[in-house]
Structures are given as C-alpha cells and as structure tokens.
CSV table of C-alpha atoms in Angstrom, one decimal:
chain,number,residue,atom,x,y,z
A,1,MET,CA,101.9,103.9,84.2
A,2,VAL,CA,103.2,100.4,84.7
A,3,GLY,CA,103.5,98.1,81.6
A,4,ARG,CA,103.0,94.8,83.3
A,5,TRP,CA,101.7,94.5,86.9
A,6,ARG,CA,103.2,92.1,89.4
A,7,ASP,CA,102.1,90.9,92.8
A,8,GLY,CA,103.5,93.0,95.5
A,9,THR,CA,103.0,96.3,97.3
A,10,GLY,CA,102.7,99.9,96.4
A,11,THR,CA,101.3,103.3,97.3
A,12,LEU,CA,98.0,104.7,96.0
A,13,HIS,CA,97.7,108.5,95.4
A,14,VAL,CA,94.4,110.3,94.6
A,15,VAL,CA,95.4,113.0,92.1
A,16,GLY,CA,92.1,114.6,91.0
A,17,GLY,CA,89.1,114.5,88.7
A,18,ALA,CA,88.8,114.1,85.0
A,19,ASP,CA,88.4,117.9,84.7
A,20,GLY,CA,92.0,118.4,85.9
A,21,ALA,CA,91.1,119.4,89.4
A,22,ASP,CA,93.6,118.1,91.8
A,23,GLY,CA,91.9,118.7,95.1
A,24,ALA,CA,94.0,121.8,95.9
A,25,GLU,CA,91.0,123.4,97.6
A,26,GLU,CA,90.5,120.4,99.8
A,27,ASP,CA,94.2,120.3,100.7
A,28,ARG,CA,94.2,124.0,101.5
A,29,GLU,CA,91.2,123.5,103.9
A,30,GLY,CA,93.0,120.5,105.5
A,31,ALA,CA,96.2,122.6,106.0
A,32,GLU,CA,94.1,125.3,107.8
A,33,GLY,CA,92.5,122.7,110.0
A,34,SER,CA,89.0,124.0,109.2
A,35,ALA,CA,87.4,120.7,108.2
A,36,GLY,CA,88.0,117.2,109.7
A,37,ARG,CA,87.1,115.5,106.4
A,38,ALA,CA,89.5,117.6,104.5
A,39,GLU,CA,92.3,116.9,107.0
A,40,GLY,CA,91.9,113.2,106.5
A,41,LEU,CA,91.8,113.6,102.8
A,42,SER,CA,94.8,115.8,102.7
A,43,ALA,CA,96.8,113.5,104.9
A,44,ALA,CA,96.0,110.5,102.7
A,45,ARG,CA,97.0,112.4,99.6
A,46,ALA,CA,100.3,113.6,101.1
A,47,ALA,CA,101.4,110.2,102.6
A,48,GLY,CA,99.8,107.9,100.1
A,49,ILE,CA,97.6,104.9,100.9
A,50,PRO,CA,99.3,101.5,101.4
A,51,LEU,CA,98.4,99.1,98.6
A,52,ILE,CA,98.6,95.4,97.9
A,53,ILE,CA,98.8,94.5,94.2
A,54,ALA,CA,97.2,91.2,93.1
A,55,ALA,CA,98.2,90.6,89.5
A,56,SER,CA,98.6,86.8,89.4
A,57,TYR,CA,95.6,84.5,89.1
A,58,ARG,CA,96.2,83.0,92.5
A,59,ALA,CA,96.5,86.4,94.3
A,60,ARG,CA,93.3,87.7,92.5
A,61,ALA,CA,91.4,84.6,93.4
A,62,ARG,CA,92.3,84.9,97.1
A,63,GLY,CA,91.7,88.6,97.2
A,64,LEU,CA,90.3,89.5,100.7
A,65,LEU,CA,89.0,86.0,101.5
A,66,GLY,CA,89.8,84.9,105.0
A,67,ARG,CA,90.6,88.4,106.3
A,68,ASP,CA,88.8,90.3,109.0
A,69,GLY,CA,89.8,93.7,107.7
A,70,LEU,CA,92.3,95.6,105.5
A,71,THR,CA,94.6,98.5,106.2
A,72,GLY,CA,94.9,100.4,102.9
A,73,ALA,CA,93.6,99.0,99.7
A,74,LEU,CA,93.9,96.0,97.3
A,75,LEU,CA,94.3,96.4,93.5
A,76,LEU,CA,93.1,93.5,91.4
A,77,THR,CA,94.5,93.6,87.9
A,78,PRO,CA,93.3,92.7,85.4
A,79,ALA,CA,89.8,92.6,86.6
A,80,SER,CA,86.4,94.0,85.6
A,81,GLY,CA,84.2,92.6,88.4
A,82,VAL,CA,84.2,91.2,91.9
A,83,HIS,CA,82.2,89.3,94.4
A,84,THR,CA,82.0,89.2,98.2
A,85,PHE,CA,81.0,85.6,98.7
A,86,ARG,CA,82.6,84.1,101.9
A,87,MET,CA,83.9,87.5,102.9
A,88,ARG,CA,83.6,88.7,106.5
A,89,PHE,CA,83.1,92.5,106.0
A,90,ALA,CA,81.6,95.0,103.6
A,91,ILE,CA,83.9,96.6,101.0
A,92,ASP,CA,84.1,99.6,98.8
A,93,VAL,CA,84.9,98.8,95.1
A,94,ALA,CA,86.2,101.2,92.6
A,95,TYR,CA,86.4,100.2,89.0
A,96,LEU,CA,89.3,101.7,87.1
A,97,ASP,CA,89.9,102.1,83.4
A,98,ARG,CA,93.2,101.7,81.5
A,99,ARG,CA,94.3,105.2,82.6
A,100,LEU,CA,93.5,104.5,86.2
A,101,THR,CA,90.4,106.8,86.1
A,102,VAL,CA,87.5,105.7,88.3
A,103,VAL,CA,84.6,104.5,86.2
A,104,ASP,CA,82.3,103.6,89.1
A,105,VAL,CA,82.3,103.1,92.8
A,106,HIS,CA,80.0,100.9,94.9
A,107,THR,CA,79.8,99.4,98.4
A,108,LEU,CA,79.2,95.7,98.6
A,109,ARG,CA,78.0,93.8,101.6
A,110,PRO,CA,79.2,90.2,102.2
A,111,GLY,CA,77.5,87.6,99.9
A,112,ARG,CA,77.0,90.0,96.9
A,113,LEU,CA,78.1,89.9,93.2
A,114,GLY,CA,79.3,93.1,91.7
A,115,ARG,CA,78.4,93.6,88.0
A,116,PRO,CA,81.4,93.8,85.7
A,117,ARG,CA,82.0,97.2,84.1
A,118,LEU,CA,82.8,97.2,80.4
A,119,ARG,CA,85.5,99.8,80.5
A,120,SER,CA,87.0,98.5,83.7
A,121,ARG,CA,90.5,97.0,83.6
A,122,HIS,CA,91.4,97.2,87.3
A,123,VAL,CA,89.4,96.9,90.5
A,124,LEU,CA,90.4,98.7,93.7
A,125,GLU,CA,89.0,97.3,97.0
A,126,ALA,CA,89.0,98.8,100.5
A,127,GLU,CA,87.0,98.6,103.7
A,128,ALA,CA,83.5,100.2,103.4
A,129,GLY,CA,83.7,104.0,103.8
A,130,ALA,CA,87.5,104.2,103.0
A,131,LEU,CA,87.2,105.3,99.4
A,132,GLU,CA,84.9,108.2,100.3
A,133,ARG,CA,87.3,109.3,103.0
A,134,TRP,CA,90.2,109.2,100.5
A,135,GLY,CA,88.2,111.2,97.9
A,136,VAL,CA,87.9,108.3,95.4
A,137,ARG,CA,84.8,108.9,93.3
A,138,ARG,CA,83.7,108.6,89.7
A,139,GLY,CA,85.9,110.7,87.3
A,140,VAL,CA,88.8,110.9,89.8
A,141,ARG,CA,92.2,109.7,88.6
A,142,VAL,CA,94.6,107.7,90.9
A,143,VAL,CA,98.3,107.0,90.6
A,144,ILE,CA,100.0,103.9,91.8
A,145,ALA,CA,103.6,103.8,92.8
A,146,PRO,CA,104.7,100.1,92.8
A,147,GLY,CA,106.8,98.9,95.6
A,148,PRO,CA,108.7,95.6,96.0
A,149,SER,CA,107.6,92.7,93.7
A,150,THR,CA,107.4,90.1,96.5
A,151,PRO,CA,104.1,90.2,98.4
A,152,PRO,CA,104.5,91.0,102.1
A,153,ALA,CA,102.6,89.4,104.9
A,154,PRO,CA,99.0,90.4,104.6
A,155,SER,CA,97.9,93.4,106.6
A,156,VAL,CA,95.2,91.7,108.7
A,157,ARG,CA,93.5,93.1,111.7
C-alpha cells in the first residue's frame, strides 16, 4: 500500500477475489493455451498493466479529456465518482475501496455521469472492455506498483 499517492506512472496487477482466489486456474489454462481469454488474462497478470496515476487536483480534473484512446489504465485518487462529458470514447470504470478491492464496475459512454460510490476511495479508468479482459470485477483486489513520480508524456493513440 502507498501512504500518499503522487502523479506519475505505475503498474497495475490483478491479484484475485475477496475470497482469496488468485486466478491460478485461469493462469494454468493460459499456460496450456486452451483458452484465448485466459491467455490474455494470464499475460496481463504476468507483465502488469501500464498505469497513469492522477493524484493532484489538476491531473484528476484533466483525466482522459482530449484523448482519443488509452493504453493501459488511469487511476484517479482520491475519487469516488467520474463523468464522461466531453470525452471521445467509452470507458470502463472500476471503483476501488481503501484496500484496493473493486467495489463496483461499470461501462460509461461519452456524455454520462457515474454515480459516486460511498465506499470508493479510488477510481480506475480504462477503455471499454479492457477491465473485463484483465479480470477486474467486483470483489477482485488489485495491487499498484508505483513508478516514477514525474508524469510521462500521455499514452495517446
């Protein structure tokens, strides 16, 4: 866990559900090559997902505005709700509690307002469909490995 978040980069890892399952079955299937979905999930877990951390007011306010896409994910912290006004693409939104456990997951089209979640302390955003591919769903816990504190050039497509 990180005490105080800073703007920058990091890596997101999906570690498993609230029941302690860590996705070993899915990883085993991916290693055997028997399921395409499991292969993608296994690869994402092994390598980690590139992450941009937006902790300052300015970085959170900008978010994904003005971008045509996103490689990886964006973590808004602290945050309990989001909107997609003036955005160019649909996004998946995962609301995380203090322990980085997923409280809720939704897909928002442009021009929508996501309701704030009471237990949410962080919000994870990614392109629509990405969170499902990565195995991020309600009850799953994620781990964030912070990278450099200076924000890199945005990953825009």
